[in-house]
Amino acid sequence: RIEVGGVSFPIVAVMREGIEGIHDDQAVDMWIPLRRDLLDRQERVARNFWVFGKIRAGAVATGLQMSAFTGRTPERAAGLTGVGTVLRAASTCVFLVACANVALFLIGRATARAHETSLRIALGAGRWVIVRGVLADSIAISLAGSLLGGVLAVWTLKIVPAFLFEEDAQRLVFVSDFGSIAGPALACAGITILCGLLPLLAIPFDRPEMVLRREAAGPSRIIQNLRSGLVIAQMASCCLLAISTGFLTEGLRAAFRAGGKGSSGSPILATVQTDQNTGFGYFRAIEAEARSVLGTSGMAWTNHLPGSFPATQSFRIEPRQMPMRDVTLDVDAFTPAKYGLFRMPLKAGHMFGFEPAGCAAAVVNVEAARLLFANESPGRVVRDTAGVPVEILGVVEEAAGAKSGPTMYVYHDPERAGPTPARISGAHFRAPAAAVRLESGELETQIVSPDYFRVMGISLVDGELFPSGGCRVGVVNEEAAELYFRGDANGASVIDDVGHRTLITGKVHTPPLGTFQRRVEPAIYFPMAQDFAPGMTMTLIANARAVNEPMLADMRRQLGAVTGGGAAPPVIRTLETLLGQTALAPLRIASVIIGASAVTAILLGILGLYGTLDDSMRRRGRELAVRIALGARRRHIFVQVLREGLLLAAMGSLAGVIAAVALTRLLLRIIPGGGLPAVWVWLAGPCVLAGTVMLSSLLPARRASLVNPLRLMRGDE
């Protein structure tokens, strides 16, 4: 049997290995039946369920909010959909650039053979013969490219994981069956063949006598416009990919900064565990050793690694102000000698020993619980005539023969506090109205040190952080305050399933983190000193001005030498590494893939632009020779070629920026924070294109400026 939330369940079956639950991104360790009696125990806020079903064909569901089941939680599915759309757009841009290159190559080849083609047509060759020749070239190039692409796709199965963290590589699913590669390869071949047939658009309009007369004038206007349009499309795709890469890179950097917001350097995480016999001093010793290595004072502790899945706990929510009533109880001392007068285990709650020092606490018998709050008595508070709050820890049942009226038992140790006080009959207390039931809610829980909020850049909105003395305290974020306390959480309390009561003393603002964290969930923070337990695992967050592997190795060695640690050795890593492996892993993977796509597209764009300009200069060789012979300066020829390339790049940049603006909303969906990127992101595409044009145009421009008119006219060039 196993007990969950005070309900005992028999273990009736064991699922096979690998079953993690309905959603792939939320592991499940145990399934319990959905019973009506369990539903009655929960309040409105905690009664959230997913209903799975199949809709009949043609059926229309009204009044329901439905979404298709993807195997992932809706938020992660939405985030992955956005990332997938961006990746598909990136692959489409690269593919368009490749298709444009094929078309430009075949157009250049068709232009070079225009004289031959015209003579063949003049001598009686049918246009279908010309079409068949172009088609053969296109098919040969496309099939060869698709075959090579299929081989590269197989290699990618091993190449891509090498550039990722091990955790990311394990999450990625690579489909390596023949059909998944052959199908897209054939589709790419078909599209490329169609692009390779673009030169045929000009053949029907070229008559042999016109081509022969235009031989010295270069390609036709249709061919020139077609080639310019393809180059502009290439430049636009390169610009769009460059801007998208900068967009995601800036978003990733902003997310890393948000994860370590408030840090004056590079945050380092040191995860350590105490053994069962070590006290709180072990963490102080770890902190001292870390300070000796890093030389920094910006340190904080947490039990929850940033970016990892949070720990969620159910609580009863008690507002700050509730209607009060008068109750009368007997008060008696609970001493070790009276332990045998009660039946164990308790009816509800817990015994003495878990409450903080300085917190007035008591247990009540069954009769007093009925008078107060029945089974919900653990964690509630009553006030004596002086207004001092007394927390009820649990409900006990007297053994046979020890029955008494409604009684509150206060712990007393005769060896430390002297003689046992006499029983007090008819003591007056003030208690919240029993008719007002407390709602239940779920909060993400985190145990932190007081410096955690300063180190992580979490600002205090209201109240104070972890005041000393008194009963258990905690701090909630703004989301929890708005959802459960109408924004006014200070002075309210939450009670867990065991009956531990926590007074809320402050409210903080926590920014969102991660690609798929579209909103911050309600959370509560507990002080580390309050919830310390032997054997607990905590993570030290320390700031360092510069981080390198020797420093991390030295830190591992020194922290591992501290006595009192558990069996697991200290784990040292940077916050950026952790976020890149957890919450920001999808965004980082997308940035890597889109960056690789941008580099591929730029390389293809350089080849395409170079081929276009070089072929254009060759076609215009006689014109350039005449201009040089008539006195044109060679540097002017050089600048003219560069100007033509820059004009095409400028038009492509404008189209790419317009496309990037259209995709801004999609990119903002997958970037944490959702703010517009810096100016350099928008300038990245045009600047990259400017560099691409310079690389692509230098050689054709130099060749054009070095034309020898005499040799060209004699036919030597």
XYZ file of C-alpha atoms in Angstrom:
717
model
C 0.000 0.000 0.000
C 1.009 3.593 -0.531
C -0.444 6.729 1.059
C -0.979 9.888 -0.970
C -2.515 13.015 0.510
C -3.810 11.112 3.519
C -5.510 8.422 1.383
C -4.158 4.867 1.342
C -4.117 2.972 -1.966
C -3.292 -0.699 -2.548
C -0.666 -1.326 -5.238
C -2.440 -3.634 -7.712
C -0.131 -3.620 -10.757
C 3.248 -2.557 -12.098
C 3.498 -0.917 -15.528
C 6.168 -2.088 -17.929
C 9.397 -0.108 -18.203
C 9.220 2.977 -20.393
C 5.648 4.008 -19.559
C 5.994 7.614 -18.397
C 2.406 8.816 -18.523
C 0.083 10.468 -20.995
C 2.335 13.450 -21.708
C 5.891 12.758 -22.833
C 7.250 15.825 -21.038
C 5.628 15.056 -17.656
C 6.763 11.826 -16.097
C 4.225 9.886 -14.012
C 5.295 7.435 -11.314
C 1.915 6.307 -10.037
C -1.695 6.139 -11.263
C -4.649 6.259 -8.864
C -8.335 5.670 -9.655
C -10.629 8.645 -10.172
C -13.149 8.213 -7.347
C -16.051 10.361 -6.291
C -14.966 10.411 -2.647
C -11.588 11.863 -3.712
C -13.318 14.525 -5.784
C -15.381 15.546 -2.774
C -12.164 16.080 -0.795
C -10.898 18.632 -3.304
C -12.011 22.180 -3.764
C -12.789 24.068 -6.927
C -9.262 25.409 -7.507
C -7.580 21.992 -7.344
C -10.213 20.122 -9.337
C -8.490 20.284 -12.720
C -8.617 17.284 -15.054
C -7.856 16.510 -18.666
C -10.552 14.569 -20.477
C -9.379 12.424 -23.400
C -11.750 11.133 -26.031
C -12.430 10.590 -29.700
C -14.996 12.717 -31.509
C -17.309 11.032 -33.972
C -16.986 12.077 -37.587
C -19.205 15.066 -38.245
C -19.951 15.690 -34.579
C -19.820 19.284 -33.330
C -18.870 19.957 -29.703
C -20.246 23.173 -28.229
C -19.203 24.818 -25.000
C -15.896 22.935 -24.867
C -12.323 24.078 -25.223
C -10.659 21.283 -27.132
C -7.223 20.709 -28.573
C -5.702 17.874 -30.530
C -3.743 15.384 -28.438
C -0.044 15.475 -29.360
C 1.468 13.450 -26.550
C 2.761 16.626 -24.863
C 1.277 19.202 -22.543
C -0.538 21.990 -24.443
C 2.035 24.664 -23.581
C 4.992 22.537 -24.694
C 3.089 21.407 -27.784
C 2.432 25.054 -28.690
C 6.094 25.910 -28.151
C 7.285 22.965 -30.235
C 4.826 23.924 -32.972
C 6.370 27.390 -33.124
C 9.907 25.987 -33.183
C 8.909 23.459 -35.849
C 7.389 26.177 -38.004
C 10.572 28.256 -37.803
C 12.728 25.231 -38.645
C 10.524 24.358 -41.605
C 10.731 27.955 -42.816
C 14.529 27.844 -42.503
C 14.787 24.599 -44.462
C 12.454 26.035 -47.098
C 14.683 29.108 -47.496
C 17.787 26.941 -47.927
C 15.952 24.773 -50.433
C 14.816 27.817 -52.408
C 18.388 29.097 -52.539
C 19.552 25.706 -53.809
C 16.806 25.602 -56.446
C 17.713 29.124 -57.550
C 21.328 28.024 -57.929
C 20.292 25.145 -60.181
C 18.110 27.454 -62.243
C 20.869 30.075 -62.512
C 23.356 27.436 -63.609
C 21.057 26.100 -66.307
C 20.081 29.606 -67.432
C 23.755 30.481 -67.761
C 24.358 27.317 -69.699
C 21.367 27.973 -71.950
C 22.556 31.535 -72.515
C 26.039 30.359 -73.432
C 24.495 27.970 -75.952
C 21.986 30.509 -77.328
C 23.918 30.853 -80.605
C 24.066 27.093 -81.032
C 20.391 26.719 -80.142
C 19.333 29.375 -82.624
C 21.359 27.764 -85.415
C 19.795 24.393 -84.662
C 16.317 25.920 -84.778
C 17.182 27.742 -88.017
C 18.375 24.475 -89.550
C 15.060 22.805 -88.723
C 15.487 21.374 -85.208
C 12.183 21.211 -83.324
C 11.757 23.113 -80.101
C 10.901 19.846 -78.336
C 14.470 18.722 -79.037
C 15.725 21.843 -77.258
C 13.306 21.245 -74.389
C 14.441 17.655 -74.107
C 18.074 18.733 -73.840
C 17.338 21.214 -71.044
C 15.154 18.643 -69.299
C 17.919 16.056 -69.465
C 20.375 18.465 -67.853
C 17.874 19.365 -65.135
C 17.063 15.725 -64.373
C 20.718 14.717 -64.223
C 21.648 17.561 -61.884
C 18.570 17.111 -59.669
C 18.904 13.352 -59.271
C 22.610 13.618 -58.537
C 21.958 16.326 -55.971
C 19.112 14.385 -54.360
C 21.298 11.285 -54.095
C 24.052 13.284 -52.457
C 21.476 14.936 -50.182
C 20.175 11.540 -49.093
C 23.701 10.466 -48.165
C 24.204 13.685 -46.205
C 20.856 13.131 -44.446
C 22.069 9.742 -43.222
C 25.322 11.297 -42.032
C 23.322 14.001 -40.245
C 21.917 11.342 -37.923
C 25.371 11.114 -36.379
C 26.660 14.624 -37.047
C 23.892 16.715 -35.427
C 23.907 14.997 -31.981
C 27.658 15.651 -31.774
C 26.956 19.405 -31.608
C 24.355 19.063 -28.825
C 24.393 18.246 -25.139
C 23.917 14.608 -24.304
C 20.487 15.295 -22.797
C 19.360 17.096 -25.968
C 20.649 14.327 -28.212
C 18.672 11.791 -26.201
C 15.460 13.811 -26.573
C 15.783 14.191 -30.346
C 14.147 11.448 -32.391
C 15.908 10.741 -35.677
C 13.944 8.640 -38.156
C 16.450 6.732 -40.271
C 14.228 4.413 -42.318
C 14.603 4.471 -46.093
C 11.185 5.946 -46.828
C 11.638 8.967 -44.559
C 14.755 9.980 -46.502
C 13.904 8.758 -50.010
C 10.486 10.445 -50.073
C 11.711 14.003 -49.356
C 14.739 13.449 -51.608
C 12.509 12.562 -54.560
C 10.223 15.494 -53.797
C 13.239 17.796 -53.758
C 14.391 16.312 -57.064
C 11.008 17.002 -58.652
C 10.929 20.612 -57.465
C 14.526 21.145 -58.557
C 13.723 19.759 -62.012
C 10.912 22.271 -62.361
C 13.263 25.075 -61.336
C 15.795 23.806 -63.865
C 13.225 24.219 -66.642
C 13.018 27.978 -66.134
C 15.332 28.636 -69.119
C 12.537 27.293 -71.351
C 10.520 30.410 -70.596
C 12.779 32.398 -72.894
C 13.142 29.935 -75.797
C 9.641 30.385 -77.328
C 10.253 34.148 -77.583
C 13.699 33.945 -79.209
C 13.675 33.754 -82.964
C 16.914 32.601 -84.630
C 17.464 35.809 -86.619
C 16.968 37.887 -83.441
C 19.449 35.788 -81.447
C 22.073 35.981 -84.201
C 21.744 39.766 -84.396
C 21.887 40.020 -80.582
C 24.921 37.778 -80.159
C 27.218 40.635 -79.259
C 24.636 42.346 -77.062
C 24.448 39.553 -74.428
C 21.393 37.730 -73.013
C 17.847 38.797 -73.755
C 15.902 41.062 -71.432
C 13.759 38.134 -70.272
C 16.818 36.108 -69.309
C 18.394 39.090 -67.545
C 15.234 39.779 -65.536
C 14.842 36.107 -64.681
C 18.405 35.824 -63.436
C 18.111 39.040 -61.447
C 14.875 37.803 -59.868
C 16.494 34.528 -58.825
C 19.489 36.320 -57.312
C 17.190 38.687 -55.411
C 15.245 35.682 -54.086
C 18.525 34.142 -52.935
C 19.598 37.338 -51.223
C 16.176 37.690 -49.551
C 16.366 34.128 -48.196
C 19.892 34.717 -46.868
C 18.807 37.983 -45.245
C 15.774 36.347 -43.644
C 17.865 33.496 -42.234
C 20.528 35.884 -40.949
C 17.913 38.018 -39.163
C 16.195 34.913 -37.753
C 19.522 33.608 -36.478
C 20.236 36.931 -34.795
C 16.680 36.993 -33.455
C 17.029 33.583 -31.787
C 20.597 34.247 -30.629
C 19.567 37.491 -28.961
C 16.556 35.754 -27.412
C 18.790 32.984 -26.092
C 21.234 35.483 -24.618
C 18.369 37.415 -23.035
C 17.011 34.175 -21.559
C 20.424 33.342 -20.103
C 20.618 36.834 -18.622
C 17.098 36.440 -17.214
C 18.070 33.100 -15.663
C 20.957 34.770 -13.847
C 19.364 38.182 -13.488
C 20.965 40.183 -10.748
C 24.235 38.310 -11.112
C 27.359 40.414 -11.416
C 29.166 37.660 -13.338
C 28.708 34.113 -14.590
C 26.623 32.063 -12.127
C 28.060 28.684 -11.106
C 25.875 25.941 -9.611
C 27.206 23.517 -7.004
C 24.761 20.755 -6.056
C 25.652 19.001 -2.784
C 23.978 16.626 -0.355
C 24.408 16.145 3.372
C 24.611 12.765 5.050
C 22.103 11.666 7.665
C 24.277 12.797 10.581
C 25.376 16.232 9.393
C 23.810 19.457 10.515
C 23.228 22.791 8.843
C 26.897 23.657 9.278
C 27.793 21.529 6.251
C 26.220 24.065 3.923
C 28.098 26.893 5.646
C 31.357 24.998 5.145
C 30.535 24.465 1.454
C 29.807 28.157 1.061
C 33.117 29.095 2.710
C 35.092 26.783 0.396
C 33.306 28.131 -2.675
C 34.076 31.686 -1.579
C 37.767 30.821 -1.228
C 37.834 29.526 -4.815
C 35.715 32.196 -6.477
C 36.431 35.132 -4.219
C 32.840 36.351 -4.349
C 30.178 37.166 -1.800
C 27.181 36.792 -4.115
C 25.944 33.357 -3.050
C 22.561 31.779 -2.440
C 21.020 28.342 -1.896
C 18.040 26.616 -3.480
C 16.684 23.081 -3.656
C 15.280 23.623 -7.149
C 17.589 23.994 -10.129
C 16.531 26.885 -12.403
C 14.860 25.619 -15.539
C 14.083 22.128 -14.221
C 10.644 20.732 -13.509
C 9.232 22.289 -10.315
C 7.936 20.515 -7.245
C 4.210 21.101 -6.745
C 2.337 20.717 -3.464
C -1.315 21.004 -2.434
C -2.292 23.512 0.235
C -5.376 24.754 1.968
C -5.660 28.510 1.547
C -6.555 30.625 4.589
C -7.241 34.330 3.902
C -5.899 37.027 6.165
C -9.293 38.094 7.464
C -12.073 35.651 8.331
C -15.242 35.889 10.453
C -14.438 34.924 14.049
C -16.357 33.203 16.840
C -15.870 32.448 20.544
C -15.060 28.901 21.704
C -14.449 27.433 25.122
C -11.815 24.701 25.642
C -10.045 23.073 28.521
C -6.252 23.463 28.451
C -3.967 20.735 29.766
C -0.266 19.994 29.662
C 1.023 17.264 27.366
C 4.003 15.623 29.079
C 5.999 12.505 28.159
C 4.333 10.744 31.091
C 0.890 11.219 29.472
C 1.904 9.690 26.146
C 0.200 6.391 27.005
C -3.145 8.108 27.488
C -3.556 8.602 23.717
C -4.033 6.249 20.823
C -1.475 6.294 18.030
C -1.243 7.173 15.252
C -2.969 10.535 15.392
C -6.385 10.976 13.853
C -4.999 13.873 11.788
C -1.953 16.113 11.593
C 1.282 15.504 13.471
C 2.757 15.561 16.951
C 5.032 18.071 18.676
C 8.603 18.487 17.495
C 8.181 19.933 14.004
C 7.147 23.462 14.913
C 9.780 26.242 15.015
C 11.034 27.522 18.339
C 8.962 30.416 19.614
C 5.764 29.227 17.957
C 2.842 28.559 20.301
C 1.419 25.171 19.302
C -0.927 22.542 20.672
C -2.803 19.363 19.817
C -6.538 18.901 20.449
C -8.635 15.848 21.175
C -11.445 14.587 18.966
C -14.116 16.489 20.907
C -12.259 19.784 20.518
C -11.708 19.094 16.818
C -15.452 18.620 16.313
C -16.024 21.945 18.032
C -13.376 23.715 15.977
C -12.837 22.513 12.391
C -13.373 18.720 12.418
C -10.800 16.915 10.254
C -9.446 20.222 8.961
C -8.213 21.286 12.412
C -4.448 20.613 11.824
C -2.782 23.823 10.729
C -5.591 26.129 11.916
C -5.047 28.813 14.535
C -7.024 29.943 17.569
C -6.229 33.026 19.645
C -6.293 33.306 23.424
C -7.708 36.262 25.341
C -4.417 38.148 24.906
C -4.575 37.700 21.109
C -1.648 35.259 21.000
C -2.098 32.772 18.115
C -1.931 29.070 18.996
C -1.386 26.692 16.066
C -3.162 23.319 16.179
C -0.690 20.619 15.131
C -2.862 17.522 15.227
C -5.902 15.681 16.519
C -5.430 12.947 19.138
C -7.846 10.377 20.501
C -7.739 9.489 24.196
C -7.496 5.857 25.154
C -10.418 4.071 26.795
C -11.081 5.417 30.268
C -9.326 8.719 29.618
C -12.233 10.554 28.044
C -12.537 14.245 28.706
C -14.340 17.219 27.246
C -13.026 19.424 24.443
C -9.384 19.813 25.437
C -6.294 21.507 24.049
C -2.953 19.959 25.027
C 0.150 22.153 25.237
C 3.553 20.460 25.363
C 5.443 20.724 28.649
C 8.795 19.192 29.620
C 9.099 19.010 33.431
C 12.882 18.499 33.258
C 13.389 21.825 31.482
C 10.349 23.931 32.380
C 9.712 22.869 35.941
C 6.523 21.456 37.530
C 3.575 20.572 35.325
C 0.896 23.309 35.373
C -2.610 22.456 36.470
C -5.431 21.866 34.019
C -7.377 24.984 33.036
C -11.116 24.560 32.568
C -13.257 26.736 30.351
C -10.530 28.817 28.697
C -11.849 31.273 26.144
C -10.471 31.453 22.600
C -11.308 33.165 19.351
C -11.438 30.931 16.260
C -12.425 31.376 12.610
C -16.010 30.422 11.783
C -16.319 26.695 11.188
C -18.899 27.170 8.428
C -16.271 28.836 6.198
C -14.380 26.034 4.470
C -10.920 26.659 3.129
C -10.330 26.294 -0.582
C -7.477 24.151 -1.848
C -4.808 25.118 -4.338
C -1.529 23.971 -5.783
C 1.711 25.917 -5.492
C 5.181 25.311 -6.791
C 7.414 24.992 -3.729
C 11.039 25.993 -3.361
C 13.414 26.068 -0.388
C 15.869 28.964 -0.616
C 18.250 31.053 1.432
C 17.412 34.730 2.116
C 20.035 35.871 -0.443
C 18.408 33.854 -3.237
C 16.113 36.676 -4.285
C 18.952 39.194 -4.531
C 21.280 36.837 -6.422
C 18.588 35.798 -8.908
C 17.276 39.327 -9.363
C 13.822 38.598 -7.922
C 12.412 41.816 -6.531
C 10.330 42.158 -3.375
C 6.961 43.734 -4.160
C 5.363 43.812 -0.719
C 6.080 42.697 2.843
C 9.395 41.289 4.052
C 11.572 38.253 3.378
C 11.716 35.549 6.044
C 11.526 37.456 9.363
C 13.186 35.654 12.261
C 11.274 34.147 15.166
C 7.696 32.933 15.394
C 6.079 30.142 13.413
C 6.745 28.914 9.880
C 6.955 31.657 7.261
C 7.022 31.787 3.475
C 6.988 34.186 0.536
C 4.693 33.873 -2.499
C 5.022 35.328 -5.982
C 2.563 37.736 -7.543
C 0.790 34.967 -9.461
C -0.039 33.090 -6.247
C -1.146 36.291 -4.527
C -3.508 37.192 -7.370
C -4.934 33.691 -7.809
C -5.562 32.747 -4.194
C -5.502 35.973 -2.131
C -6.851 38.643 -4.505
C -3.444 40.294 -4.516
C -3.271 40.759 -0.701
C -1.265 37.790 0.591
C 0.653 39.282 3.541
C -0.736 37.889 6.782
C -2.578 35.038 5.054
C -1.530 31.418 5.481
C -1.316 28.102 3.646
C -1.649 24.657 5.223
C -0.200 21.517 3.634
C -1.699 18.037 3.719
C 0.224 17.092 6.865
C -1.017 20.138 8.748
C 2.078 22.359 8.593
C 0.963 25.963 8.607
C 2.978 28.688 6.851
C 2.421 32.392 7.401
C 2.941 34.487 4.266
C 5.152 37.482 5.000
C 6.002 38.833 1.536
C 5.270 38.922 -2.182
C 7.910 38.851 -4.931
C 7.991 39.316 -8.712
C 9.400 36.356 -10.652
C 10.075 36.728 -14.404
C 9.281 33.855 -16.797
C 12.058 31.515 -17.895
C 12.288 29.075 -20.763
C 11.004 28.718 -24.281
C 7.731 27.098 -23.280
C 7.039 28.957 -20.049
C 4.468 31.351 -21.382
C 3.461 32.371 -17.859
C 4.810 32.108 -14.338
C 3.017 29.566 -12.167
C 1.893 30.322 -8.578
C 4.792 29.564 -6.237
C 5.809 29.778 -2.592
C 9.337 30.036 -1.166
C 10.347 28.570 2.211
C 13.481 29.622 4.153
C 16.301 27.096 4.053
C 17.042 27.248 7.784
C 13.388 26.496 8.562
C 13.028 23.416 6.336
C 16.469 21.888 6.787
C 16.560 18.100 7.126
C 19.536 15.691 7.246
C 20.232 14.118 3.873
C 18.690 16.987 1.881
C 20.143 18.119 -1.442
C 20.717 21.814 -2.089
C 22.330 23.832 -4.862
C 24.665 26.748 -4.216
C 24.437 29.583 -6.763
C 27.691 31.561 -6.811
C 28.771 34.377 -9.108
C 32.184 34.370 -10.758
C 33.732 37.054 -12.926
C 35.182 34.508 -15.339
C 34.540 30.786 -15.623
C 36.912 28.176 -17.043
C 37.282 24.439 -16.719
C 40.326 24.527 -14.358
C 38.319 26.701 -11.957
C 35.378 24.275 -12.043
C 37.730 21.311 -11.508
C 39.367 23.048 -8.541
C 35.931 23.783 -7.111
C 34.868 20.135 -7.480
C 37.993 18.987 -5.681
C 37.693 21.403 -2.758
C 33.953 20.958 -2.242
C 34.330 17.176 -2.420
C 36.859 17.358 0.424
C 34.377 18.981 2.830
C 33.328 16.459 5.467
C 29.674 15.649 6.017
C 28.617 15.172 2.423
C 26.377 12.393 1.172
C 27.263 9.497 -1.086
C 26.802 11.536 -4.276
C 29.790 13.777 -5.128
C 29.243 17.515 -5.687
C 28.016 18.428 -9.176
C 29.549 21.664 -10.483
C 28.341 23.411 -13.652
C 27.456 26.831 -14.935
C 23.927 28.188 -14.977
C 24.178 28.722 -18.729
C 25.031 25.053 -19.241
C 22.105 23.948 -17.087
C 19.590 26.216 -18.836
C 20.925 25.112 -22.207
C 20.191 21.511 -21.210
C 16.762 22.080 -19.637
C 14.381 25.004 -20.079
C 16.227 26.643 -22.982
C 17.262 23.441 -24.769
C 14.618 23.703 -27.547
C 15.503 27.345 -28.211
C 19.230 26.566 -28.271
C 18.724 23.620 -30.626
C 16.623 25.786 -32.923
C 19.298 28.492 -32.858
C 22.003 25.984 -33.802
C 19.971 24.487 -36.648
C 18.805 27.827 -38.049
C 22.343 29.196 -37.746
C 23.623 26.224 -39.746
C 20.858 26.826 -42.288
C 21.887 30.474 -42.582
C 25.529 29.539 -43.167
C 24.494 26.996 -45.821
C 22.239 29.502 -47.560
C 24.940 32.183 -47.531
C 27.492 29.797 -49.058
C 25.002 28.851 -51.754
C 24.166 32.529 -52.246
C 27.844 33.344 -52.735
C 28.076 30.658 -55.423
C 24.911 31.843 -57.133
C 25.838 35.513 -57.123
C 29.397 34.774 -58.202
C 28.201 32.617 -61.082
C 25.709 35.248 -62.201
C 28.156 38.157 -62.125
C 30.963 36.134 -63.670
C 28.758 34.910 -66.496
C 27.413 38.417 -67.028
C 30.912 39.833 -67.289
C 31.888 37.136 -69.779
C 28.842 37.910 -71.943
C 29.659 41.613 -71.829
C 33.341 41.155 -72.566
C 33.271 42.903 -75.950
C 31.312 45.834 -74.514
C 33.825 46.267 -71.684
C 36.733 45.981 -74.125
C 35.295 48.736 -76.323
C 34.717 50.987 -73.309
C 38.282 50.475 -72.111
C 39.628 51.084 -75.620
C 37.682 54.352 -75.745
C 39.282 55.555 -72.490
C 37.118 54.182 -69.636
C 39.120 53.796 -66.435
C 39.509 50.245 -65.190
C 38.580 51.182 -61.617
C 35.257 52.484 -62.934
C 34.638 49.074 -64.515
C 35.498 47.451 -61.179
C 33.120 49.728 -59.266
C 30.375 49.178 -61.819
C 30.450 45.406 -61.319
C 30.370 45.854 -57.538
C 27.488 48.298 -57.926
C 25.450 45.740 -59.848
C 25.993 43.159 -57.119
C 25.162 45.650 -54.361
C 21.969 46.653 -56.150
C 20.799 43.047 -56.230
C 21.786 42.645 -52.558
C 19.930 45.820 -51.582
C 16.732 44.625 -53.240
C 17.157 41.205 -51.620
C 17.813 42.805 -48.222
C 14.633 44.851 -48.481
C 12.593 41.758 -49.325
C 14.288 39.784 -46.533
C 13.604 42.459 -43.911
C 9.951 42.654 -44.972
C 9.674 38.863 -44.650
C 11.384 38.995 -41.229
C 8.907 41.623 -40.027
C 6.070 39.361 -41.179
C 7.588 36.486 -39.174
C 8.199 38.594 -36.055
C 5.063 37.389 -34.297
C 6.025 33.756 -34.894
C 9.564 34.327 -33.620
C 8.296 36.142 -30.520
C 6.166 33.097 -29.658
C 9.226 30.911 -29.081
C 11.472 33.489 -27.403
C 11.213 34.091 -23.620
C 10.083 37.569 -22.673
C 8.531 38.355 -26.045
C 10.354 41.691 -26.450
C 11.568 43.058 -29.767
C 15.255 42.329 -30.460
C 18.073 44.842 -30.547
C 18.820 46.994 -33.582
C 21.846 44.875 -34.501
C 19.530 41.943 -35.232
C 17.780 43.875 -37.988
C 21.106 45.052 -39.354
C 22.578 41.538 -39.309
C 20.931 40.446 -42.553
C 21.921 43.459 -44.688
C 25.445 43.445 -43.246
C 25.862 39.748 -43.972
C 24.587 40.299 -47.505
C 27.020 43.178 -47.981
C 29.877 40.890 -47.046
C 28.457 38.144 -49.281
C 28.296 40.528 -52.242
C 31.854 41.687 -51.675
C 33.115 38.092 -51.633
C 31.035 37.138 -54.658
C 31.845 40.223 -56.728
C 35.559 40.711 -56.167
C 36.786 38.106 -58.634
C 34.320 38.951 -61.466
C 34.971 42.665 -60.939
C 38.722 42.167 -61.029
C 38.461 40.035 -64.164
C 36.271 42.670 -65.835
C 38.690 45.468 -64.963
C 41.648 43.528 -66.413
C 40.113 42.875 -69.836
C 42.660 43.272 -72.681
C 40.823 44.890 -75.650
C 43.336 43.750 -78.294
C 43.381 40.105 -77.212
C 39.602 40.036 -76.791
C 38.984 41.475 -80.262
C 41.386 38.931 -81.792
C 39.471 36.170 -79.990
C 42.312 35.226 -77.617
C 40.029 35.758 -74.565
